[in-house]
PDB file of C-alpha atoms in Angstrom:
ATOM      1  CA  UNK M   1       9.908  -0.150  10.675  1.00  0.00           C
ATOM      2  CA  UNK M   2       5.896  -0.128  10.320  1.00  0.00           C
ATOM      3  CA  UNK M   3       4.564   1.886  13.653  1.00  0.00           C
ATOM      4  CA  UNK M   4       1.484   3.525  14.988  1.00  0.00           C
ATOM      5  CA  UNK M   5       1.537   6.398  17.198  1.00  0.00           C
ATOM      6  CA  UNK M   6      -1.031   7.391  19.534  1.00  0.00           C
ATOM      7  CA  UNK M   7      -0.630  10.847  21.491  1.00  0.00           C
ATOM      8  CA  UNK M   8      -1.736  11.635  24.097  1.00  0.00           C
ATOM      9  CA  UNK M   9      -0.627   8.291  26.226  1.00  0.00           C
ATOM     10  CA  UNK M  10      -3.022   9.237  29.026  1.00  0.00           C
ATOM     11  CA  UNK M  11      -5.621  11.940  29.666  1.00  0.00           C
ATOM     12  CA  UNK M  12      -7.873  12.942  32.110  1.00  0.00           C
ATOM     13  CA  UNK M  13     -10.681  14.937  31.384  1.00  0.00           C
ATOM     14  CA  UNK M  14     -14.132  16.237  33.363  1.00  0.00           C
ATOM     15  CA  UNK M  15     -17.289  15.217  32.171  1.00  0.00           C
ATOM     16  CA  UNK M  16     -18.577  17.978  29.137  1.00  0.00           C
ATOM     17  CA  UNK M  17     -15.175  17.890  28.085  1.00  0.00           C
ATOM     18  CA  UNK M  18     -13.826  18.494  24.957  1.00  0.00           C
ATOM     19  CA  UNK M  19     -11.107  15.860  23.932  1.00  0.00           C
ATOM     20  CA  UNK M  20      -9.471  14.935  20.426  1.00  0.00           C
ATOM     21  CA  UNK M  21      -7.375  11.433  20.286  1.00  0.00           C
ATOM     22  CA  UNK M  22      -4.375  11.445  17.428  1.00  0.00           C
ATOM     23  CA  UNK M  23      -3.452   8.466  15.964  1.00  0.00           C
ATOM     24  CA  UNK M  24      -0.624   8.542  12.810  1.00  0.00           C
ATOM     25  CA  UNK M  25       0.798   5.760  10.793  1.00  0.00           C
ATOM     26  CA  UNK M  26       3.721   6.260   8.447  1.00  0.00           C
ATOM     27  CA  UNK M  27       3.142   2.738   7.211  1.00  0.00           C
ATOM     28  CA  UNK M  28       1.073   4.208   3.866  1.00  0.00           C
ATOM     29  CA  UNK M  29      -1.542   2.003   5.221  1.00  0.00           C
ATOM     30  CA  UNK M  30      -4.750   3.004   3.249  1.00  0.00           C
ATOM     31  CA  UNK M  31      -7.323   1.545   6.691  1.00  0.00           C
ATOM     32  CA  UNK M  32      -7.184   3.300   9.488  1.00  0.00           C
ATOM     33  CA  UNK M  33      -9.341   2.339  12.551  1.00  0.00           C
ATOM     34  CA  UNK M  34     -10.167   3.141  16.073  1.00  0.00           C
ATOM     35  CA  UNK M  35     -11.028   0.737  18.651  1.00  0.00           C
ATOM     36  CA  UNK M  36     -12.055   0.961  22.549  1.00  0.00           C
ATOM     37  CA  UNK M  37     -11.438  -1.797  24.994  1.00  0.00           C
ATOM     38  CA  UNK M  38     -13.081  -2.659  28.154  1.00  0.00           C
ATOM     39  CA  UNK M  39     -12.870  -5.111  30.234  1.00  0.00           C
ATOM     40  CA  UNK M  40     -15.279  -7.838  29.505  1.00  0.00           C
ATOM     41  CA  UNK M  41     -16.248  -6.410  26.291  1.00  0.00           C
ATOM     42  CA  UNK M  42     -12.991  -7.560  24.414  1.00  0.00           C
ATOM     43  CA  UNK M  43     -12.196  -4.447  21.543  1.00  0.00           C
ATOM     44  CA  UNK M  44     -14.882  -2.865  19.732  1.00  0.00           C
ATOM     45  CA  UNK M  45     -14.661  -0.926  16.471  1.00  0.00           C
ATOM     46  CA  UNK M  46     -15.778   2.601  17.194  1.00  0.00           C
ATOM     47  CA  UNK M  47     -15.300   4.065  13.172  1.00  0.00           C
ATOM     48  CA  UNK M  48     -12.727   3.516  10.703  1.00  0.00           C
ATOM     49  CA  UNK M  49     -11.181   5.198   7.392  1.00  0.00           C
ATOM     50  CA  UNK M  50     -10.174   3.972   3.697  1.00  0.00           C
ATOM     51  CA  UNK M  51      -8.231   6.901   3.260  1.00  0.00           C
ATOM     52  CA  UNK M  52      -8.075  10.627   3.631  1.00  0.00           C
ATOM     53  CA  UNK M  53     -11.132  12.268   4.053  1.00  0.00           C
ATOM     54  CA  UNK M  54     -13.294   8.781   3.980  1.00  0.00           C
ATOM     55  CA  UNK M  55     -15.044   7.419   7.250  1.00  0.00           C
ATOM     56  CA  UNK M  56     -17.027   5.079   8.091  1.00  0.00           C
ATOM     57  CA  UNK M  57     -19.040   4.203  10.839  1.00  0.00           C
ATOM     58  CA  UNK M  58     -18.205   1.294  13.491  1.00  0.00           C
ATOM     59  CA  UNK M  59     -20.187  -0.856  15.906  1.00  0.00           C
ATOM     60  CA  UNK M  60     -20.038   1.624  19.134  1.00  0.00           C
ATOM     61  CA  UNK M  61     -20.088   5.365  17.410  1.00  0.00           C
ATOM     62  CA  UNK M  62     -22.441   7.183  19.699  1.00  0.00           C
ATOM     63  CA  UNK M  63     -20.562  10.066  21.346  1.00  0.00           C
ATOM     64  CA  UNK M  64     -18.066   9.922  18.940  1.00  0.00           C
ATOM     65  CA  UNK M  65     -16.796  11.821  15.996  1.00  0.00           C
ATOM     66  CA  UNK M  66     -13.688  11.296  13.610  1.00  0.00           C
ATOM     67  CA  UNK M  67     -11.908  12.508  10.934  1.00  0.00           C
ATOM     68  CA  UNK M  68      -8.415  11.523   8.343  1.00  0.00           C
ATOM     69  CA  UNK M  69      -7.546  14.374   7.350  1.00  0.00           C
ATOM     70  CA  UNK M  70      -4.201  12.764   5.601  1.00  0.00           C
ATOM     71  CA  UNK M  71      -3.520   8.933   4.530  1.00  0.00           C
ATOM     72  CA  UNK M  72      -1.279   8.846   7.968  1.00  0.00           C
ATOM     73  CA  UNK M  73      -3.373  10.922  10.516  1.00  0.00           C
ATOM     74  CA  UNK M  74      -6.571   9.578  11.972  1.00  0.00           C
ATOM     75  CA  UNK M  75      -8.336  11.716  15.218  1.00  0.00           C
ATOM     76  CA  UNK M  76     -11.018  10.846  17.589  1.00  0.00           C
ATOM     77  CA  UNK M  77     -12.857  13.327  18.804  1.00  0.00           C
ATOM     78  CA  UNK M  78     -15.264  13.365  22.270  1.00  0.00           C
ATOM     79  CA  UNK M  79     -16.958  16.965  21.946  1.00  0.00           C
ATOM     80  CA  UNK M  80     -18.918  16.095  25.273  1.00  0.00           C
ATOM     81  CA  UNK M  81     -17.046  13.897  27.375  1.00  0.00           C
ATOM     82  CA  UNK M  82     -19.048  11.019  29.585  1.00  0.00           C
ATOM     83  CA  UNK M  83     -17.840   8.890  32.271  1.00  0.00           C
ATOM     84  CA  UNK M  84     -18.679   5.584  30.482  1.00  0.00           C
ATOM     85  CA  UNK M  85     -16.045   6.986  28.012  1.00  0.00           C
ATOM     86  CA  UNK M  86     -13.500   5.898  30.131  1.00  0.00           C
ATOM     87  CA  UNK M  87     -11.464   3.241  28.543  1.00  0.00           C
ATOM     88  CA  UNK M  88      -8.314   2.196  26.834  1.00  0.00           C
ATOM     89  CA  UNK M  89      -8.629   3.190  23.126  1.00  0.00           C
ATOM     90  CA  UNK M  90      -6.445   1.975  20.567  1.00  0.00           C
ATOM     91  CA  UNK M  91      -5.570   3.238  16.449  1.00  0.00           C
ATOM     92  CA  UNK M  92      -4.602   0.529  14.413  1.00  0.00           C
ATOM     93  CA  UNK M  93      -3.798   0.130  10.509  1.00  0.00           C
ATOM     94  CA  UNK M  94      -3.378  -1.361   7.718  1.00  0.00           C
ATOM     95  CA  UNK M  95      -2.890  -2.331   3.880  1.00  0.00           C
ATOM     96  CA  UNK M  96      -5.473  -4.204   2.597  1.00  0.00           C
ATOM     97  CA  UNK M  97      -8.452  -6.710   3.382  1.00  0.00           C
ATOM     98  CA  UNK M  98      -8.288  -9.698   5.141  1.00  0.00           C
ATOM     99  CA  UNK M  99      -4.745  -8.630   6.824  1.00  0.00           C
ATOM    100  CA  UNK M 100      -4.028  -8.358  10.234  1.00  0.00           C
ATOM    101  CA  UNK M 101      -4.469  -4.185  11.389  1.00  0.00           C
ATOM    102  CA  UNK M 102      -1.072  -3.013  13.213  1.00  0.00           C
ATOM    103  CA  UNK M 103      -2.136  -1.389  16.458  1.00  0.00           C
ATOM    104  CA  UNK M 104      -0.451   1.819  18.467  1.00  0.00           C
ATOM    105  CA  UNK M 105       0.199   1.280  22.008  1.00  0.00           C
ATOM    106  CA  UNK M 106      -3.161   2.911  23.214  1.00  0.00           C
ATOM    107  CA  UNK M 107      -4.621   5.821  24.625  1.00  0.00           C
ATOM    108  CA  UNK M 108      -5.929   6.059  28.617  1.00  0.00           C
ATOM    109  CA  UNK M 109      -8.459   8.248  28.926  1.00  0.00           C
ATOM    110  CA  UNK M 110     -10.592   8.805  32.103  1.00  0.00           C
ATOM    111  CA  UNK M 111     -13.676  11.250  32.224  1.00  0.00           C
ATOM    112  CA  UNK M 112     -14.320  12.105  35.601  1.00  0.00           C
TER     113      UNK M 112
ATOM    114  CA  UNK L   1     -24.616  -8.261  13.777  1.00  0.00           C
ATOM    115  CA  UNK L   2     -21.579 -11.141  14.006  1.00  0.00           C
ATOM    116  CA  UNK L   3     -20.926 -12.235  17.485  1.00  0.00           C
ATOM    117  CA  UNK L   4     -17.565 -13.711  18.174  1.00  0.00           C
ATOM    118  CA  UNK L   5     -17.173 -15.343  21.492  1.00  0.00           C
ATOM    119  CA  UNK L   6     -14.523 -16.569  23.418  1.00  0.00           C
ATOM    120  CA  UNK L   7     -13.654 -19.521  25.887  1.00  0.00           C
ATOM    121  CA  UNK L   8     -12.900 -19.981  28.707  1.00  0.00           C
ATOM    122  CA  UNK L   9     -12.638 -16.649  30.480  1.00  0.00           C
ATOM    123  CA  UNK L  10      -9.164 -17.512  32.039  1.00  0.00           C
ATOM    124  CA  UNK L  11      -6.854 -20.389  31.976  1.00  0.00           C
ATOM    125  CA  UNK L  12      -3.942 -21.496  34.633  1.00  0.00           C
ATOM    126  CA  UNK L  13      -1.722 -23.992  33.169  1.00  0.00           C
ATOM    127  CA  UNK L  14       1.715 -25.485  34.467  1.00  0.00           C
ATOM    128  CA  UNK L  15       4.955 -25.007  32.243  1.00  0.00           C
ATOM    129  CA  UNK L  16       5.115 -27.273  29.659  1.00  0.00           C
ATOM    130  CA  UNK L  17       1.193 -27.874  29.235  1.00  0.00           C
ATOM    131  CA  UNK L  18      -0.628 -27.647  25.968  1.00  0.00           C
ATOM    132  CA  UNK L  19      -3.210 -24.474  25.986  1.00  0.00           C
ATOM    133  CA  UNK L  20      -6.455 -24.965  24.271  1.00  0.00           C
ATOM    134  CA  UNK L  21      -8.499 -21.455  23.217  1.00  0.00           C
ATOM    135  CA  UNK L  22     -11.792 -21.248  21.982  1.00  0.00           C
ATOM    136  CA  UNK L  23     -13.366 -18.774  19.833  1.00  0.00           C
ATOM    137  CA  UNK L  24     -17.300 -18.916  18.330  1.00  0.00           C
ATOM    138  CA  UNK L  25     -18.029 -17.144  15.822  1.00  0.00           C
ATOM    139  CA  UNK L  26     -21.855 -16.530  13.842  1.00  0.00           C
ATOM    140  CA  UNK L  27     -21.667 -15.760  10.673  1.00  0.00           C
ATOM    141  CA  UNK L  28     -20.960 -18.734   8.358  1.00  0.00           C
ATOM    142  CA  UNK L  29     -19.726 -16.265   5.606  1.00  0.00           C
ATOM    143  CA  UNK L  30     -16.622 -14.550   7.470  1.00  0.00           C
ATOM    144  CA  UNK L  31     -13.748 -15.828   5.605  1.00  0.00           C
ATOM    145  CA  UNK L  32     -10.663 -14.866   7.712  1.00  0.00           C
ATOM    146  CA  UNK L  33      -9.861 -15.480  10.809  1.00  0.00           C
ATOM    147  CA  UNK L  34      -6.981 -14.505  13.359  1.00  0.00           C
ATOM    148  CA  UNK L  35      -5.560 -14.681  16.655  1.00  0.00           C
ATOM    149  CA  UNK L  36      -3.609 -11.964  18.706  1.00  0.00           C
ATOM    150  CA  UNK L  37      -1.896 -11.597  22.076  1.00  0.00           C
ATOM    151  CA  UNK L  38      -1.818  -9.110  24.248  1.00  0.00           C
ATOM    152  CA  UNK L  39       0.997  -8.665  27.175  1.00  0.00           C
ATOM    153  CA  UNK L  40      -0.587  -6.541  29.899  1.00  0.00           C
ATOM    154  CA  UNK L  41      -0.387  -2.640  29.395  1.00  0.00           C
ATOM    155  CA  UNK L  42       0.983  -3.646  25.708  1.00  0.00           C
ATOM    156  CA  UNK L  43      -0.834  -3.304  22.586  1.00  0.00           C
ATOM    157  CA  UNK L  44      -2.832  -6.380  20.529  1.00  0.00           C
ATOM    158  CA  UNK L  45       0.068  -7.812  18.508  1.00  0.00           C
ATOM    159  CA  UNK L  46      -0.909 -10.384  15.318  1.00  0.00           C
ATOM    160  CA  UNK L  47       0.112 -13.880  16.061  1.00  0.00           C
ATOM    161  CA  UNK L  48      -1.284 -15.940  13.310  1.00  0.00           C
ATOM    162  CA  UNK L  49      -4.377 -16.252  11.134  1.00  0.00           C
ATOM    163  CA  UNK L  50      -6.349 -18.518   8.820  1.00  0.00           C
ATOM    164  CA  UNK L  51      -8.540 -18.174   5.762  1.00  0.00           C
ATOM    165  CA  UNK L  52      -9.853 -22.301   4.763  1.00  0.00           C
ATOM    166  CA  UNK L  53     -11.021 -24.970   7.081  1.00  0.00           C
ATOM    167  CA  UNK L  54      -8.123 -26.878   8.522  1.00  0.00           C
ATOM    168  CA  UNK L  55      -5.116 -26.626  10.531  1.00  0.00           C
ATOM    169  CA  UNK L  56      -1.937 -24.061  10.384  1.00  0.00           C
ATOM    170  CA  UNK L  57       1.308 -24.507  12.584  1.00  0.00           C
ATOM    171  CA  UNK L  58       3.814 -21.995  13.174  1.00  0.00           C
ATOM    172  CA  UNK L  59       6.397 -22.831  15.864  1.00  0.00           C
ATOM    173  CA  UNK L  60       4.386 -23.960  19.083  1.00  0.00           C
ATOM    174  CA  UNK L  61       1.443 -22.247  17.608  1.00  0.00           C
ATOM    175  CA  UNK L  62      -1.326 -24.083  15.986  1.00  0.00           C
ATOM    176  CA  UNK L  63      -4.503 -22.758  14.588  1.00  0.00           C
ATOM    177  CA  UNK L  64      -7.424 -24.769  13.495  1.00  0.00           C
ATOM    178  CA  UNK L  65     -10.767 -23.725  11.783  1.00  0.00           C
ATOM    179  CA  UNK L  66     -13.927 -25.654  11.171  1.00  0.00           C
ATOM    180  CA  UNK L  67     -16.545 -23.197   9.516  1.00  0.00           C
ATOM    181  CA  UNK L  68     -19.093 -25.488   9.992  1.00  0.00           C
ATOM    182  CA  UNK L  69     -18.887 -25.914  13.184  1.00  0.00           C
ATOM    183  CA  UNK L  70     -18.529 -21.863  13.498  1.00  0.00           C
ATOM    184  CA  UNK L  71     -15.166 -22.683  15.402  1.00  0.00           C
ATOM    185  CA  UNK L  72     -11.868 -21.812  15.360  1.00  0.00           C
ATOM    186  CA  UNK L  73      -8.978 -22.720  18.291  1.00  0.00           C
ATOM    187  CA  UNK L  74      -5.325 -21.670  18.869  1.00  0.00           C
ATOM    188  CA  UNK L  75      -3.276 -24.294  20.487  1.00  0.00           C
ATOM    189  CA  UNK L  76       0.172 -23.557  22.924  1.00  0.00           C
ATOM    190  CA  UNK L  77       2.234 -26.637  22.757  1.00  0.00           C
ATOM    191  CA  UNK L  78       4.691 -26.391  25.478  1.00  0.00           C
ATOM    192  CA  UNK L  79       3.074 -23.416  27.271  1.00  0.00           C
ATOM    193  CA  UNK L  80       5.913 -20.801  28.982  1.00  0.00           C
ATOM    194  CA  UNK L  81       5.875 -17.928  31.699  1.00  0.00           C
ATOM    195  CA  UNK L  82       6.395 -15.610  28.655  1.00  0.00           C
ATOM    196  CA  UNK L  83       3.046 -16.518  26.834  1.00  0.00           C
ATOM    197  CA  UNK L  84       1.265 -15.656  30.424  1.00  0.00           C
ATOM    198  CA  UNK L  85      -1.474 -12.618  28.385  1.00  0.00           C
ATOM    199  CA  UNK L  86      -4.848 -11.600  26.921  1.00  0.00           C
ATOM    200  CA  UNK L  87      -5.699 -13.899  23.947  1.00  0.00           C
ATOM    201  CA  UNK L  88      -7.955 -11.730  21.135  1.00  0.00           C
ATOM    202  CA  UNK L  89      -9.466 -13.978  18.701  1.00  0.00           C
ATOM    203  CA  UNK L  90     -10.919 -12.022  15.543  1.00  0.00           C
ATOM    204  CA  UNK L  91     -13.402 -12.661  12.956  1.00  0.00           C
ATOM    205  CA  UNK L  92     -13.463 -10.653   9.763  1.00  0.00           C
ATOM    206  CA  UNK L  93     -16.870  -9.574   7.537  1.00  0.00           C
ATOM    207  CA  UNK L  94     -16.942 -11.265   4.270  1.00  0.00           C
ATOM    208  CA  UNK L  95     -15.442  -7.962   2.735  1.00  0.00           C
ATOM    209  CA  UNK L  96     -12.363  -8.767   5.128  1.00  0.00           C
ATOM    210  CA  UNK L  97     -12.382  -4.964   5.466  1.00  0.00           C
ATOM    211  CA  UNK L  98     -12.619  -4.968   9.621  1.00  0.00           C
ATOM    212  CA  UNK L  99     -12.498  -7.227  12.338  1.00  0.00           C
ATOM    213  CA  UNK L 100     -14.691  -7.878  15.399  1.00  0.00           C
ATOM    214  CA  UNK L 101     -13.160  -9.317  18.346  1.00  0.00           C
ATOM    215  CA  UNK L 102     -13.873 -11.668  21.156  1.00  0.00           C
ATOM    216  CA  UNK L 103     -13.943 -10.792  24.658  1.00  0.00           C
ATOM    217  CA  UNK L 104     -10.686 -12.335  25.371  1.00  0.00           C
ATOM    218  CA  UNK L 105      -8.966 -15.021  27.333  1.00  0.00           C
ATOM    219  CA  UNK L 106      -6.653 -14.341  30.314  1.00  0.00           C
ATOM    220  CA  UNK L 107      -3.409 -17.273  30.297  1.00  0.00           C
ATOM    221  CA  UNK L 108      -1.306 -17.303  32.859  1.00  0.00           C
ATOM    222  CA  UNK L 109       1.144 -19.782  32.761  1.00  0.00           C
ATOM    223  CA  UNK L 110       2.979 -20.437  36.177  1.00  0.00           C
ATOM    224  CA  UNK L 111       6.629 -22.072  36.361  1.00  0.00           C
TER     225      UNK L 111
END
């Protein structure tokens, strides 16, 4: 069965924190994306991937690095942590354009 | 940069209603268009999407698209407890490649 797994669940971090989200897909998905959602700001695309070692950038990228190293693994990394990078952030993929992206069940992260 | 807007904020219906949900969108040349549902603390899960102007009915679930009015809706007939969520719509670029969402609309549906 197609999944998305997202590790940690939760995290809690301080603020100049170092943190690095995981995201893999054994789906052989070739997109890969990751998304942050706030309340009141629906979910917005932070960067996303064609395949390994591809990235692109997303809407909301500031503070934010990633990287694919494989076709199933996808990680976002905050190398200096900020409080308004609090949120809910979600991996998704999928196969091709104009599909609908399978999402993992989110990541909780609070920068205190 | 393609907005995609959503209405109204929240929605209380009784049992049994039809739901009406509205999502804007700005750029005439997106070409596929979705709606997803999210249970709270759950992820966004794909409930049905769209690609040409006109309706699409699957189950109680109807989707209809007017790209020249820069509209699409998603329509609950006989609206239950179970569908009470967050309602994404999403818009995709004319590459299809990603999609940006809407802010979201909050259903609860009360017995």
């Amino acid at each position: 069965e197609a999944a998305v797994t997202q590790s940690p669940r939760n995290k809690v971090t301080v603020t100049g924190g170092n943190v690095t989200l995981s995201c893999r897909q054994t789906n052989s998905h070739n997109y890969m994306y990751w998304y942050r959602q706030d309340t009141g700001h629906g979910l917005r695309l932070i960067h996303y991937s064609y395949g390994a070692g591809n990235l692109q950038i997303g809407d909301v990228p500031d503070g934010y690095k990633a990287t694919r190293t494989t076709q199933e693994d996808f990680f976002l990394l905050l190398e200096l942590a900020s409080p308004s990078q609090t949120s809910l952030y979600f991996c998704a993929s999928k196969d091709r354009d104009n599909q609908a992206p399978l999402f993992g069940e989110g990541t909780r992260l609070s920068v205190l | 940069q393609q907005k995609v807007q959503q209405s109204p904020e929240s929605l209380i219906v009784p049992e049994g209603a039809m739901t009406s949900l509205n999502c804007t969108f700005s750029d005439s040349a997106s070409q596929y268009f979705a709606w997803y549902r999210q249970h709270s603390g759950k992820a966004p899960k794909a409930l049905m999407s769209i690609f040409s102007n006109g309706e699409k009915e699957e189950g109680r679930f109807t989707i209809h698209l007017n790209k020249a009015s820069l509209h699409f809706s998603l329509h609950i007939r006989d609206s239950q407890p179970s569908d009470s969520a967050l309602y994404l719509c999403a818009v995709s670029m004319d590459s299809g490649t990603y999609q940006r969402f809407g802010t979201g609309t909050k259903l609860q549906v009360v017995p």
